[in-house]
Every structure is written in structure tokens, then in C-alpha cells.
């Protein structure tokens, strides 16, 4: 994939819309992780400002390539799907291994962007781990960006603090989800996104990775069980006249310290 | 039914649905109530390509297929039928005739701003004395030197209050009967071009439907679309695709009504259970869902035929007839399921009920459609 050396790579996660494991998955059942959309928006704004092409990279089963088409409909120039049976069961470390290897093949680039976390498993690991594997300077939770001659000045907001950093290219950033409003997907780029722009599928052999380094064997952690958390909630009906009910409600709220 | 859609079609549907959920549905009730046209949202829709769905890319459109087009219309209409109407009329009966019958100069001049929604189009055929019988129009466009002088009284013009580029059906040869009818473009702002008052309609209230009157309005001869005498041919070709659009709109309204009815019947409790558990209500839901599905399949068939360059006129007429009648039945049942609340403005189903009704009337009444369809079968 020949593109300018000033390109931006955005890692996006296809997340399944329904958690029912047994259901047959079609393209429609994946969506672009909402927390990755701001990262894509930042890349598209950089493209408008600097003319830096945008490549979107995702890992998932075949039908999840749909989210790459959607990203291209938003304005990304090309997409790459890492897709191989051996990748199934990867934890965040194995995922970072696969993404990092793919990104290594895409050098040179200026910028590598991630969301801060995903809507289906809230770890926030993948961005920092991948940056570490690639030995890139990393700023997490980036809120705003100014372009410098050969790098960026970025503002990070975390825990009510604002920090400013200057990072040289190539750099990795995770983008705070509330920092920009991602653009709507319009119709004008639909035909190019599905019929003209390049969408590649890379298998494990294309990455030159062994099956042992990814999937369950390449993972440092394993999910032992997964179930829906039950929140204990009780509902109590107050009785009596309206006045009595209000009195009871007030005394209950006062006793609980809520008022 | 989704198996009939390409991935591109699904992406189109998903993107429009998400835009409409966020930007269109939340204002639909208010703009209906106030009979106001939501310029701000329309501008956004223009930037997203909704006003040039099938316009080629080089003229500023999205260059999509008919299937994508009907999905766009269904989704917008589901959120707000008045806006769905604006978009379908603009795309099918204003943009399409210029794109198909216009010359290169006309296309380059009018299509890009229309495709971006910077200018809105309208189709001016109906007159006080000519509706179903389009050949009875009285408007004239008389050639004088290098200009036409147009006199016309057009009524029930969809988008009339906001349209910049109007396709006027008028007699260029008053002696030649139906063969003397032509299409001439008149632009808003031309001296003698008068926009009448808003029609006070029972539904589609956020669409500025008005009369448009032309009093000795002169336009250059190069504003003629196609050739003189081609008016009815152009009109019928536009209505072929227009009817598929209206059918898609009717499906969108019916789908909205069905979803509201399902939601309400699960919430509303009578005799100790949600009313959805009562057989009479459950059967209504089954009938509604079945009819909406059937109507949608007919719309998809018409769109598919057109995308494959097959004759689709009959399929389009059947889809329009069935979908519009389905829409009025389904919205009626949705009101019934809501009981007294369905007749109240507290719930959106009364709006769907009012909006659906006109789909059986405009772009050819159900009666005209039965005539067209039976002619296709019986000949003559």
C-alpha cells in the first residue's frame, strides 16, 4: 500500500452490536467502536489540514470489514483488516502484537491514533501496548492538537488536569472521546468506499507471525468466565394519602443522606 | 429481506438512519406543529448528499443506485414524512428530468447546486382544473423572440415555498392538445414568478406546499427541457421513479407506526397484562408487520428492476398503490392500538396517520394507479 510518508494510521475496533454469541454475524451486526470515531475524526481533520492520507486498520472476522468501509465512507483513504482464525481469542497483548506487526509493515508514517477504550471491553490497553511494541512516543487522553513543523503539540486532559506535550513524528496518541464530534457518514463517499478505495485483508502469513504469538497461545491473560452483572435493586411502594407518602419519602431521603 | 441489500445499501441505510435518529426525529413533532421548514437540518442533509442520491459524482451527487435511493427515502420518511417528501420530490421529479432530458449546459448549470441541496427543486404540473388528467393543463409558455412568456397557475406544489428551480408544465403550442405540452424551467426570483400562500394541509405540514403563479414571466428559450411537445413524456418518466419514491415514503411512515404500536402495546396494561398479550392486538401487529413487509418488498422489486435497466413502470405503480394503501391501514391500526392516546397529539401516531393519507393522493391517486395497472394487464 503506497501512500505518503506523512500518513496517519487509525486503529479501529469493530464491535459486535448484539452480544448473542450463537447468532450468525453479518456485516450489519458490527459497528465502529464509538470511542474510536473521535480518533478517526482527528485523522480526517489532519488530512484536510496537512494532506496526510488516512489508513484505517482493524482486526476481526470477515464481516467486520464493513466498519472499514464505513470509515472510508467518512473519508479514510484505505483500509486493512487483520483476519485469521489464529487471531481468535487474542487478549489485548496478542491484539497489540498483531496490530504492531501490521503497523511495522506500514512504516513510514507520521501518526498512529487510537480511541481511549472500547465500548465492549473497557480495558484501554491496546493503544499504549501497541505504541510500546513499536517504540513510539505516546500521549494518552489527548484533547486537542496543534501541528508543528515536524511534530505536534498536544493537550492531554486527565483527572481534571491539563498537560501539554510536544511530540516528534512518528508518534502515537489515544484520543479522548469527548474532544471532537465525529462527522456524520454521508452518501457522497459511499461508492468510493465500497467500490474504489483499497481494502486489504492481511492473514497471519502476510504479517509473518506465528500462530503461537497471537490468539490464545499469544495471550498473557484469559477470561475465565463472562456473565452479565446483576445490580441489586429493590422497589418499594409508599402507601397512605398523598401527604403521608410525601412525608415518608422525605424522611427516607433525609435518613439516607440524599437530602 | 436484508439479503436483498448489498453491503453498500446497508451502509447507506445505517448512515441515514443514524442521522435521522439524531437530527430529524427529534424535531419532527415540532416542525409538524409549527408547519415550519427546517433549513438547518436540510443544509446538513445537502452536505451529506441526500439531495443528489443518484446524481453522478462529476455533477456533485453520490452516484448511488435506486435501491440506495429508496432506503434513503424510507429512513427519512420514517423520522419525518414531510422531509422525506421534500427529498423524494426533489430527487425524482425535479433532478431526474433535468438529468435525463436536459442538455449538457442545463445539467452543468442546475444539477450541482440541486445535488448539494443549495437549491431546491419542484415539479409544477397540477392546476386547479387539471390533476389526474394532466393533458388538461391550461398553463402556457409562448415563444416570443428568444424567450418564452409563461402564464400559469400551479397548485399543491410540493416544496413550493422553498423551491428555486421549478419545472413548469405548460402549453408551448396551445392548438396541439396533449402534444403541445412542454417542460420549461422557471427560477424563483424571475419577474412575474409568484409564490402563493402555504396550503393548510392535514398532513405533511412541515413541507411548504404552496401554489406557484407565473404572470407573464419570461425565461430564455434555453430553459426548455427536452424538446417542445415532450412534456407529458417527461412527466410520465419522472413519475415512474417518483412513484417508487412515494412508495418508499409510505413504507417509512408505516414502519414508524408499526414500531410505535409494538412499543405501546408492550407498555400499556389492561386487564392485568400488557395489551400485546391480548389476541386482538397481537393479530393487528401481525397484520401490520406482514403488510409493511409486503409493501417494502414491492418497493425493493421496483428499485431492483430499475437498477437492472428493466422496465419497472408497472412494478412502480403497483408498489405505490399497495404501499400507500398499506400505510393508511397500518397507521390507522397504530392509532387504534393506542386507543384515546392515539388520537391525541401526545403520541406520534396521529402524525403518521395524517401524513400517510396523502400518499394515496399525490403523484397519482390510487384510482389513477388502478387505471394504469389495469391498462398494463388488459391493454388499451
Coordinates of C-alpha atoms in Angstrom, one line a residue:
Chain A
X1 CA 0.0 0.0 0.0
X2 CA 1.9 3.0 -1.3
X3 CA 0.9 6.2 0.5
X4 CA 2.7 9.3 1.6
X5 CA 5.2 9.0 4.4
X6 CA 3.2 11.6 6.3
X7 CA 0.2 9.2 6.6
X8 CA -1.9 8.7 9.7
X9 CA -2.9 5.2 10.8
X10 CA -6.1 4.9 12.8
X11 CA -6.7 1.6 14.7
X12 CA -10.4 1.0 14.9
X13 CA -12.2 -1.8 16.6
X14 CA -15.3 -3.5 15.1
X15 CA -17.6 -4.2 18.0
X16 CA -20.5 -6.6 17.8
X17 CA -23.8 -4.9 18.1
X18 CA -25.5 -7.8 19.9
X19 CA -23.7 -10.0 22.4
X20 CA -25.5 -13.2 21.5
X21 CA -22.6 -15.5 20.6
X22 CA -24.7 -18.0 18.7
X23 CA -26.3 -15.7 16.2
X24 CA -24.8 -15.6 12.7
X25 CA -22.9 -12.4 12.3
X26 CA -23.5 -10.3 9.1
X27 CA -21.8 -7.1 8.2
X28 CA -24.7 -5.2 9.7
X29 CA -24.1 -6.6 13.1
X30 CA -20.8 -4.8 13.6
X31 CA -20.3 -1.2 14.3
X32 CA -17.3 1.0 14.5
X33 CA -16.4 1.3 18.2
X34 CA -17.9 4.7 19.2
X35 CA -14.8 5.6 21.2
X36 CA -12.6 5.2 18.0
X37 CA -14.7 7.6 16.0
X38 CA -13.1 10.7 17.5
X39 CA -9.6 9.3 16.6
X40 CA -10.8 8.9 13.0
X41 CA -12.2 12.4 13.1
X42 CA -8.9 13.8 14.2
X43 CA -7.1 11.9 11.4
X44 CA -9.6 13.3 8.9
X45 CA -9.1 16.8 10.1
X46 CA -5.3 16.4 9.9
X47 CA -5.9 15.2 6.3
X48 CA -7.8 18.3 5.5
X49 CA -5.1 20.5 7.1
X50 CA -1.9 18.7 6.1
X51 CA -3.0 16.5 3.2
X52 CA -1.9 13.4 5.2
X53 CA -3.6 10.3 3.9
X54 CA -5.6 8.1 6.4
X55 CA -5.3 4.4 6.7
X56 CA -7.7 2.5 8.9
X57 CA -6.7 -0.7 10.5
X58 CA -8.9 -3.2 12.2
X59 CA -8.7 -6.8 13.4
X60 CA -11.7 -9.1 13.3
X61 CA -13.7 -11.7 11.3
X62 CA -14.5 -11.1 7.6
X63 CA -17.9 -9.4 8.1
X64 CA -16.3 -6.8 10.4
X65 CA -14.6 -5.3 7.3
X66 CA -17.8 -3.4 7.0
X67 CA -16.6 -0.9 9.6
X68 CA -13.6 -0.2 7.5
X69 CA -15.9 0.6 4.5
X70 CA -17.8 2.9 6.8
X71 CA -14.6 4.6 7.9
X72 CA -13.7 5.0 4.2
X73 CA -17.2 6.5 3.7
X74 CA -16.2 9.1 6.3
X75 CA -13.1 9.9 4.3
X76 CA -10.3 7.4 5.1
X77 CA -8.3 6.5 2.1
X78 CA -7.7 2.8 2.5
X79 CA -8.5 0.0 5.0
X80 CA -6.7 -3.1 6.2
X81 CA -8.4 -5.9 8.0
X82 CA -6.3 -8.3 10.0
X83 CA -8.3 -11.5 9.7
X84 CA -7.2 -15.0 10.6
X85 CA -8.7 -17.9 12.6
X86 CA -5.5 -18.0 14.6
X87 CA -6.2 -14.4 15.9
X88 CA -9.4 -15.6 17.6
X89 CA -9.2 -15.4 21.4
X90 CA -6.5 -12.8 21.4
X91 CA -6.3 -10.7 24.6
X92 CA -5.1 -7.1 24.5
X93 CA -1.4 -8.2 24.4
X94 CA -1.9 -10.5 21.5
X95 CA -4.0 -7.9 19.7
X96 CA -1.3 -5.4 20.2
X97 CA 1.3 -7.9 18.8
X98 CA -0.8 -8.3 15.6
X99 CA -1.6 -4.6 15.2
X100 CA 2.0 -3.7 16.0
X101 CA 3.4 -6.1 13.4
X102 CA 0.9 -4.8 10.7
X103 CA 1.9 -1.2 11.5
X104 CA 5.6 -2.0 11.3
X105 CA 4.8 -3.0 7.7
X106 CA 3.2 0.3 7.1
X107 CA 6.2 2.4 8.0
X108 CA 7.0 5.2 7.4
X109 CA 4.1 7.1 8.9
X110 CA 3.7 10.3 11.0
X111 CA 0.9 9.4 13.3
X112 CA -0.8 6.4 14.9
X113 CA -4.1 7.0 16.5
X114 CA -6.3 5.0 18.9
X115 CA -9.5 5.7 20.8
X116 CA -9.1 5.7 24.6
X117 CA -11.1 2.5 25.1
X118 CA -13.7 0.3 23.5
X119 CA -17.5 0.0 24.1
X120 CA -17.4 -3.7 24.6
X121 CA -14.4 -4.3 26.9
X122 CA -13.2 -1.2 28.6
X123 CA -9.5 -2.0 29.1
X124 CA -7.8 0.9 27.3
X125 CA -4.7 -1.4 26.9
X126 CA -4.3 -1.7 23.1
X127 CA -3.2 1.8 22.3
X128 CA -0.4 2.0 24.9
X129 CA 0.7 -1.6 24.4
X130 CA 1.0 -1.2 20.6
X131 CA 2.9 2.1 20.9
X132 CA 5.3 0.4 23.4
X133 CA 5.9 -2.5 21.0
X134 CA 6.6 -0.1 18.2
X135 CA 8.8 2.1 20.4
X136 CA 6.8 5.2 19.7
X137 CA 6.4 8.2 21.9
X138 CA 2.8 8.1 23.3
X139 CA 0.4 10.6 24.8
X140 CA -2.9 9.2 26.1
X141 CA -6.2 11.0 26.6
X142 CA -5.4 13.7 24.0
X143 CA -7.9 16.5 23.9
X144 CA -6.6 18.9 21.3
X145 CA -3.8 19.0 18.8
X146 CA -1.7 21.8 17.2
X147 CA 0.5 20.9 14.2
X148 CA 4.2 21.9 14.4
X149 CA 6.9 21.7 11.8
X150 CA 7.9 18.1 12.4
X151 CA 5.6 17.0 15.2
X152 CA 2.7 18.0 17.3
X153 CA 1.8 20.0 20.4
X154 CA -0.9 18.1 22.2
X155 CA -3.1 18.8 25.2
X156 CA -3.9 15.9 27.4
X157 CA -6.7 16.1 29.9
X158 CA -6.9 13.6 32.7
X159 CA -8.3 13.8 36.2
X160 CA -9.1 17.5 36.0
X161 CA -5.5 18.3 34.9
X162 CA -4.4 19.7 31.6
X163 CA -0.9 18.8 30.4
X164 CA 0.8 19.9 27.2
X165 CA 3.3 17.8 25.4
X166 CA 5.4 18.3 22.3
X167 CA 5.9 15.0 20.4
X168 CA 8.0 14.5 17.3
X169 CA 6.8 12.4 14.3
X170 CA 6.2 9.4 14.3
X171 CA 4.1 9.4 17.4
X172 CA 1.1 7.5 18.9
X173 CA -1.9 9.2 20.5
X174 CA -5.0 8.0 22.1
X175 CA -7.8 10.5 21.6
X176 CA -10.3 11.5 24.3
X177 CA -13.8 10.6 23.2
X178 CA -15.4 13.9 24.1
X179 CA -12.7 16.0 22.4
X180 CA -14.2 16.2 18.9
X181 CA -17.6 15.4 17.4
X182 CA -17.1 12.8 14.8
X183 CA -18.6 13.7 11.4
X184 CA -21.8 12.0 10.1
X185 CA -21.3 9.4 7.5
X186 CA -22.7 10.9 4.3
X187 CA -23.7 9.4 1.0
X188 CA -21.1 11.2 -1.2
X189 CA -18.2 8.8 -0.4
X190 CA -20.3 5.6 -0.3
X191 CA -19.5 4.5 -3.8
X192 CA -15.7 5.1 -3.5
X193 CA -15.8 3.4 -0.1
X194 CA -17.3 0.2 -1.4
X195 CA -16.1 0.2 -5.0
X196 CA -13.0 2.2 -5.4
X197 CA -10.9 2.6 -2.3
X198 CA -8.4 -0.2 -1.4
X199 CA -9.5 -2.6 1.3
X200 CA -6.9 -5.3 2.0
X201 CA -7.1 -8.4 4.1
X202 CA -3.9 -9.5 5.8
X203 CA -3.6 -13.0 7.1
X204 CA -1.1 -14.2 9.7
X205 CA 1.3 -15.3 7.0
X206 CA 1.2 -11.8 5.5
X207 CA 2.3 -10.5 8.9
X208 CA 5.0 -13.1 9.2
X209 CA 3.6 -14.0 12.6
X210 CA 3.5 -17.5 14.1
X211 CA 0.1 -18.8 15.4
X212 CA 1.8 -19.1 18.8
X213 CA 2.4 -15.4 19.1
X214 CA -1.3 -14.5 18.8
X215 CA -4.7 -15.8 19.7
X216 CA -5.0 -17.7 23.0
X217 CA -1.3 -19.0 22.9
X218 CA 0.0 -15.5 22.5
X219 CA -2.2 -14.0 25.2
X220 CA -1.0 -13.2 28.7
X221 CA -4.4 -13.3 30.2
X222 CA -7.5 -15.5 29.8
X223 CA -11.1 -14.7 30.5
X224 CA -12.3 -17.5 32.7
X225 CA -16.0 -16.6 32.7
X226 CA -18.2 -13.9 31.4
X227 CA -21.7 -13.1 32.7
X228 CA -23.9 -10.1 33.0
X229 CA -23.5 -8.3 36.3
X230 CA -26.7 -8.2 38.3
X231 CA -27.3 -5.0 40.1
X232 CA -29.3 -5.4 43.3
X233 CA -32.3 -3.0 43.0
X234 CA -35.4 -3.0 45.1
X235 CA -38.6 -1.2 44.5
X236 CA -40.8 -0.2 47.3
X237 CA -44.3 1.4 47.1
X238 CA -45.1 4.0 49.7
X239 CA -48.7 3.9 50.9
X240 CA -51.1 6.3 52.5
X241 CA -52.6 9.6 51.5
X242 CA -50.5 11.8 49.2
X243 CA -49.4 13.9 52.2
X244 CA -48.3 10.8 54.1
X245 CA -46.5 9.5 51.1
X246 CA -44.6 12.7 50.7
X247 CA -43.7 12.8 54.4
X248 CA -42.4 9.2 54.2
X249 CA -40.4 9.9 51.1
X250 CA -38.9 13.0 52.7
X251 CA -37.9 11.2 55.9
X252 CA -36.5 8.3 53.9
X253 CA -34.4 10.7 51.7
X254 CA -33.2 12.6 54.8
X255 CA -32.3 9.4 56.6
X256 CA -30.3 8.1 53.7
X257 CA -28.4 11.4 53.5
X258 CA -29.6 12.1 49.9
X259 CA -31.2 15.3 51.1
Chain B
X1 CA -35.3 -9.1 3.5
X2 CA -31.9 -7.7 4.2
X3 CA -30.4 -10.4 1.9
X4 CA -31.7 -8.3 -1.0
X5 CA -29.4 -5.5 0.0
X6 CA -25.8 -5.0 -0.9
X7 CA -23.3 -4.0 1.9
X8 CA -23.2 -0.6 0.3
X9 CA -27.0 -0.4 0.6
X10 CA -26.9 -1.4 4.2
X11 CA -24.2 1.2 4.9
X12 CA -26.4 3.8 3.3
X13 CA -29.4 2.7 5.4
X14 CA -27.4 2.7 8.6
X15 CA -25.8 6.1 8.0
X16 CA -29.2 7.7 7.1
X17 CA -30.9 6.0 10.0
X18 CA -28.3 7.3 12.4
X19 CA -28.5 10.8 11.1
X20 CA -32.3 10.8 11.2
X21 CA -32.4 9.4 14.8
X22 CA -30.1 12.3 15.9
X23 CA -31.2 15.2 13.8
X24 CA -34.6 14.6 12.2
X25 CA -36.8 12.6 14.5
X26 CA -36.2 14.9 17.5
X27 CA -37.6 17.9 15.5
X28 CA -40.4 16.1 13.6
X29 CA -43.1 16.8 16.0
X30 CA -42.3 20.5 16.4
X31 CA -42.0 21.3 12.7
X32 CA -45.3 19.5 12.0
X33 CA -46.9 21.5 14.8
X34 CA -45.5 24.8 13.6
X35 CA -45.6 24.0 9.8
X36 CA -42.0 25.2 9.6
X37 CA -39.3 24.1 7.2
X38 CA -36.1 23.0 9.0
X39 CA -33.5 24.8 6.9
X40 CA -30.6 23.9 9.3
X41 CA -31.2 20.2 9.0
X42 CA -31.9 20.5 5.3
X43 CA -28.5 22.2 4.9
X44 CA -26.8 19.3 6.7
X45 CA -28.7 16.8 4.5
X46 CA -27.5 18.6 1.5
X47 CA -23.8 18.3 2.6
X48 CA -24.3 14.6 3.2
X49 CA -25.6 14.1 -0.4
X50 CA -29.3 13.4 0.3
X51 CA -30.3 15.8 -2.4
X52 CA -28.3 14.1 -5.1
X53 CA -28.6 10.4 -4.3
X54 CA -28.4 9.2 -7.9
X55 CA -26.7 12.2 -9.4
X56 CA -23.3 11.2 -10.9
X57 CA -20.3 12.2 -8.9
X58 CA -19.0 14.5 -11.6
X59 CA -22.2 16.6 -11.1
X60 CA -21.8 16.7 -7.4
X61 CA -24.0 13.8 -6.4
X62 CA -23.5 10.5 -4.6
X63 CA -23.9 8.3 -7.8
X64 CA -25.8 5.6 -5.9
X65 CA -28.3 3.0 -7.2
X66 CA -32.1 3.1 -7.0
X67 CA -32.0 0.7 -4.1
X68 CA -29.9 3.1 -2.0
X69 CA -32.3 5.8 -3.0
X70 CA -35.4 4.1 -1.7
X71 CA -33.6 3.3 1.5
X72 CA -32.8 6.9 2.0
X73 CA -36.4 7.9 1.4
X74 CA -37.8 5.2 3.7
X75 CA -35.5 6.2 6.5
X76 CA -36.1 10.0 6.3
X77 CA -39.8 9.4 6.0
X78 CA -39.8 7.2 9.0
X79 CA -38.4 10.0 11.0
X80 CA -40.3 12.9 9.3
X81 CA -42.5 12.3 6.3
X82 CA -42.6 16.0 5.4
X83 CA -38.8 15.9 4.9
X84 CA -39.0 12.6 3.1
X85 CA -41.4 14.2 0.7
X86 CA -39.1 17.2 0.2
X87 CA -36.2 14.8 -0.7
X88 CA -38.1 12.4 -2.8
X89 CA -39.8 15.1 -4.9
X90 CA -36.5 16.9 -5.3
X91 CA -34.6 13.8 -6.4
X92 CA -37.2 12.1 -8.5
X93 CA -39.3 14.7 -10.2
X94 CA -37.1 17.7 -10.3
X95 CA -33.5 16.5 -10.6
X96 CA -34.2 13.3 -12.6
X97 CA -36.0 15.0 -15.5
X98 CA -33.1 17.6 -15.9
X99 CA -30.6 14.8 -15.6
X100 CA -32.3 12.6 -18.2
X101 CA -33.8 15.0 -20.7
X102 CA -31.7 18.1 -20.1
X103 CA -28.7 19.1 -22.3
X104 CA -25.1 19.4 -21.1
X105 CA -25.4 23.1 -20.5
X106 CA -28.6 22.7 -18.4
X107 CA -27.1 19.9 -16.4
X108 CA -23.9 21.8 -15.6
X109 CA -25.9 24.8 -14.6
X110 CA -28.7 23.3 -12.5
X111 CA -27.6 19.9 -11.3
X112 CA -24.6 20.7 -9.0
X113 CA -26.5 23.2 -6.7
X114 CA -29.5 20.9 -6.7
X115 CA -27.4 17.9 -5.8
X116 CA -25.9 19.7 -2.9
X117 CA -29.3 20.9 -1.7
X118 CA -28.2 24.5 -2.1
X119 CA -31.1 24.9 -4.4
X120 CA -34.4 23.0 -4.0
X121 CA -36.4 21.7 -6.9
X122 CA -40.1 21.5 -7.6
X123 CA -42.4 19.8 -10.1
X124 CA -45.3 22.1 -11.2
X125 CA -47.9 20.1 -13.0
X126 CA -51.2 20.2 -11.1
X127 CA -53.6 23.1 -11.7
X128 CA -57.0 23.9 -10.2
X129 CA -58.6 22.2 -13.2
X130 CA -56.0 19.6 -14.1
X131 CA -54.8 16.9 -11.8
X132 CA -55.3 13.3 -12.7
X133 CA -55.9 14.5 -16.3
X134 CA -52.6 16.1 -16.8
X135 CA -53.3 16.7 -20.5
X136 CA -55.9 19.3 -19.5
X137 CA -53.4 21.8 -18.2
X138 CA -54.1 25.4 -19.1
X139 CA -50.7 27.0 -18.5
X140 CA -49.0 28.5 -21.5
X141 CA -45.4 29.2 -22.5
X142 CA -45.5 31.2 -25.7
X143 CA -42.3 31.7 -27.7
X144 CA -41.6 35.4 -28.3
X145 CA -38.2 36.0 -29.9
X146 CA -35.6 34.3 -27.8
X147 CA -37.8 33.9 -24.7
X148 CA -40.9 32.1 -23.5
X149 CA -43.6 34.1 -21.8
X150 CA -45.2 31.8 -19.2
X151 CA -48.6 32.2 -17.6
X152 CA -49.5 29.5 -15.2
X153 CA -51.4 28.8 -12.0
X154 CA -49.9 25.8 -10.4
X155 CA -51.3 24.4 -7.1
X156 CA -50.3 21.9 -4.5
X157 CA -46.6 22.4 -5.4
X158 CA -44.5 20.3 -3.0
X159 CA -41.5 22.3 -1.9
X160 CA -43.2 25.4 -3.5
X161 CA -42.4 27.7 -0.7
X162 CA -38.6 26.9 -0.8
X163 CA -38.0 25.9 -4.4
X164 CA -35.5 27.7 -6.5
X165 CA -35.7 25.6 -9.7
X166 CA -39.3 24.8 -10.9
X167 CA -40.2 22.5 -13.7
X168 CA -43.3 24.2 -15.2
X169 CA -45.5 22.1 -17.4
X170 CA -47.1 24.4 -19.9
X171 CA -48.5 24.5 -23.5
X172 CA -46.0 25.8 -25.9
X173 CA -48.4 25.0 -28.7
X174 CA -52.0 25.7 -27.4
X175 CA -53.5 24.2 -30.6
X176 CA -51.7 20.8 -30.3
X177 CA -53.5 19.2 -27.4
X178 CA -51.5 16.8 -25.3
X179 CA -48.7 17.0 -27.8
X180 CA -48.3 20.7 -27.2
X181 CA -47.2 20.4 -23.6
X182 CA -43.6 21.1 -22.7
X183 CA -41.4 21.4 -19.6
X184 CA -39.8 24.8 -19.1
X185 CA -37.6 25.7 -16.1
X186 CA -38.5 28.9 -14.2
X187 CA -36.3 30.1 -11.4
X188 CA -37.6 31.7 -8.3
X189 CA -36.9 35.5 -8.4
X190 CA -37.6 35.9 -12.1
X191 CA -40.1 38.8 -12.5
X192 CA -43.6 37.5 -12.6
X193 CA -42.7 34.4 -10.5
X194 CA -45.0 34.5 -7.5
X195 CA -45.1 32.0 -4.6
X196 CA -48.6 31.7 -3.2
X197 CA -49.7 31.1 0.4
X198 CA -48.9 27.8 2.2
X199 CA -51.6 25.2 1.7
X200 CA -53.2 24.5 5.0
X201 CA -52.9 20.7 4.8
X202 CA -54.0 18.0 7.2
X203 CA -50.6 16.2 7.0
X204 CA -47.1 16.8 5.6
X205 CA -47.3 20.1 7.3
X206 CA -43.5 20.7 7.5
X207 CA -43.3 20.7 3.7
X208 CA -44.0 24.2 2.3
X209 CA -46.7 23.1 -0.2
X210 CA -47.9 26.2 -2.0
X211 CA -49.3 27.4 -5.2
X212 CA -46.9 28.9 -7.8
X213 CA -48.2 31.5 -10.2
X214 CA -46.4 32.9 -13.2
X215 CA -47.7 36.2 -14.6
X216 CA -46.1 37.0 -18.0
X217 CA -42.9 35.5 -16.6
X218 CA -40.3 35.4 -19.3
X219 CA -37.4 32.8 -19.4
X220 CA -34.8 32.2 -22.1
X221 CA -35.7 29.5 -24.7
X222 CA -32.7 27.5 -23.4
X223 CA -34.8 26.8 -20.3
X224 CA -36.8 24.3 -22.3
X225 CA -36.1 20.7 -21.1
X226 CA -36.0 18.2 -23.9
X227 CA -38.0 19.3 -26.9
X228 CA -41.2 21.2 -27.3
X229 CA -44.1 18.7 -27.0
X230 CA -42.2 16.3 -24.8
X231 CA -43.9 17.5 -21.6
X232 CA -46.1 14.5 -20.9
X233 CA -43.4 12.0 -21.8
X234 CA -41.0 13.7 -19.4
X235 CA -43.7 13.9 -16.7
X236 CA -44.6 10.2 -17.0
X237 CA -40.9 9.2 -16.9
X238 CA -40.4 11.3 -13.8
X239 CA -43.5 9.9 -12.2
X240 CA -42.3 6.3 -12.8
X241 CA -39.3 6.8 -10.4
X242 CA -41.3 9.3 -8.4
X243 CA -43.9 6.7 -7.6
X244 CA -41.3 4.3 -6.3
X245 CA -40.1 7.1 -4.1
X246 CA -43.6 7.8 -2.7
X247 CA -44.0 4.0 -2.1
X248 CA -40.7 4.1 -0.1
X249 CA -42.0 7.0 1.8
X250 CA -45.3 5.2 2.6
X251 CA -43.3 2.2 3.8
X252 CA -41.3 4.5 6.1
X253 CA -44.4 6.1 7.6
X254 CA -45.9 2.6 8.1
X255 CA -42.7 1.2 9.7
X256 CA -42.7 4.1 12.1
X257 CA -46.3 3.5 13.0
X258 CA -45.6 -0.2 13.4
X259 CA -42.7 0.4 15.8
X260 CA -44.7 2.8 17.9
X261 CA -47.6 0.3 18.1
X262 CA -45.3 -2.5 19.2
X263 CA -43.7 -0.3 21.8
X264 CA -47.0 0.9 23.2
X265 CA -48.7 -2.5 23.2
X266 CA -45.9 -3.8 25.4
X267 CA -46.2 -0.9 27.8
X268 CA -49.9 -0.4 28.1
X269 CA -51.6 -2.7 30.5
X270 CA -55.3 -3.6 30.6
X271 CA -56.9 -6.5 32.4
X272 CA -53.7 -7.0 34.2
X273 CA -51.4 -7.7 31.2
X274 CA -49.7 -5.7 28.5
X275 CA -52.3 -5.3 25.7
X276 CA -49.8 -7.1 23.3
X277 CA -50.9 -10.2 25.2
X278 CA -54.4 -9.8 24.0
X279 CA -55.1 -11.7 20.9
X280 CA -56.9 -8.9 19.1
X281 CA -53.9 -6.6 19.5
X282 CA -51.3 -9.3 18.7
X283 CA -53.2 -10.1 15.5
X284 CA -53.2 -6.4 14.5
X285 CA -49.5 -6.3 15.0
X286 CA -49.0 -9.4 12.8
X287 CA -51.1 -7.9 10.0
X288 CA -49.3 -4.6 10.2
X289 CA -45.9 -6.2 10.1
X290 CA -46.9 -8.5 7.2
X291 CA -48.3 -5.7 5.1
X292 CA -45.3 -3.4 5.7
X293 CA -43.0 -6.2 4.7
X294 CA -45.0 -6.9 1.5
X295 CA -45.0 -3.2 0.6
X296 CA -41.3 -3.0 1.2
X297 CA -40.6 -6.0 -1.0
X298 CA -42.6 -4.3 -3.8
X299 CA -40.5 -1.2 -3.4
X300 CA -37.3 -3.2 -3.5
X301 CA -38.5 -5.0 -6.6
X302 CA -39.2 -1.8 -8.4
X303 CA -35.9 -0.4 -7.4
X304 CA -34.1 -3.6 -8.4
X305 CA -35.7 -3.6 -11.8
X306 CA -34.7 -0.1 -12.4
X307 CA -31.1 -0.8 -11.3
X308 CA -31.0 -3.6 -13.8
X309 CA -32.3 -1.4 -16.6
X310 CA -35.5 -3.5 -16.9
X311 CA -39.0 -2.0 -17.4
X312 CA -40.3 -1.0 -14.0
X313 CA -43.2 1.3 -14.7
X314 CA -45.8 -1.4 -13.8
X315 CA -43.9 -2.5 -10.7
X316 CA -43.5 1.1 -9.6
X317 CA -47.2 1.8 -10.0
X318 CA -48.1 -1.4 -8.1
X319 CA -45.7 -0.6 -5.3
X320 CA -47.1 2.9 -5.0
X321 CA -50.7 1.7 -4.9
X322 CA -50.0 -1.1 -2.4
X323 CA -47.6 0.8 -0.2
X324 CA -49.8 3.9 0.1
X325 CA -52.9 1.9 0.9
X326 CA -50.9 -0.2 3.4
X327 CA -49.6 2.9 5.0
X328 CA -53.1 4.3 5.7
X329 CA -54.2 1.0 7.0
X330 CA -51.2 0.4 9.2
X331 CA -51.2 4.0 10.7
X332 CA -55.0 3.6 11.3
X333 CA -54.3 0.4 13.2
X334 CA -51.5 2.1 15.2
X335 CA -53.9 4.8 16.3
X336 CA -56.4 2.1 17.2
X337 CA -53.8 0.2 19.3
X338 CA -53.1 3.5 21.2
X339 CA -56.8 4.0 21.9
X340 CA -57.6 7.5 23.1
X341 CA -53.9 8.4 23.3
X342 CA -53.5 7.5 19.6
X343 CA -56.0 10.3 18.8
X344 CA -54.0 12.7 21.0
X345 CA -51.0 14.8 19.9
X346 CA -49.1 13.3 22.9
X347 CA -48.1 10.4 20.7
X348 CA -46.6 10.5 17.2
X349 CA -49.1 8.0 15.7
X350 CA -51.6 10.7 14.9
X351 CA -49.0 12.5 12.8
X352 CA -48.2 9.2 10.9
X353 CA -52.0 8.8 10.4
X354 CA -52.3 12.3 8.9
X355 CA -49.1 12.1 6.9
X356 CA -49.9 8.7 5.4
X357 CA -53.2 9.7 4.0
X358 CA -51.9 11.9 1.2
X359 CA -49.7 9.1 -0.2
X360 CA -52.9 7.7 -1.8
X361 CA -53.5 11.0 -3.5
X362 CA -50.3 12.6 -4.7
X363 CA -48.1 11.6 -7.7
X364 CA -51.2 9.8 -9.0
X365 CA -54.2 8.8 -6.9
X366 CA -54.9 5.2 -6.1
X367 CA -57.7 5.4 -8.7
X368 CA -55.3 6.5 -11.5
X369 CA -52.9 3.8 -10.4
X370 CA -55.5 1.1 -10.8
X371 CA -56.2 2.5 -14.2
X372 CA -52.6 2.5 -15.2
X373 CA -52.0 -1.0 -13.8
X374 CA -55.1 -2.5 -15.4
X375 CA -54.1 -1.0 -18.7
X376 CA -50.8 -2.7 -18.4
X377 CA -52.6 -6.0 -17.9
X378 CA -55.6 -5.7 -20.2
X379 CA -54.1 -3.4 -22.8
X380 CA -55.9 -0.4 -24.3

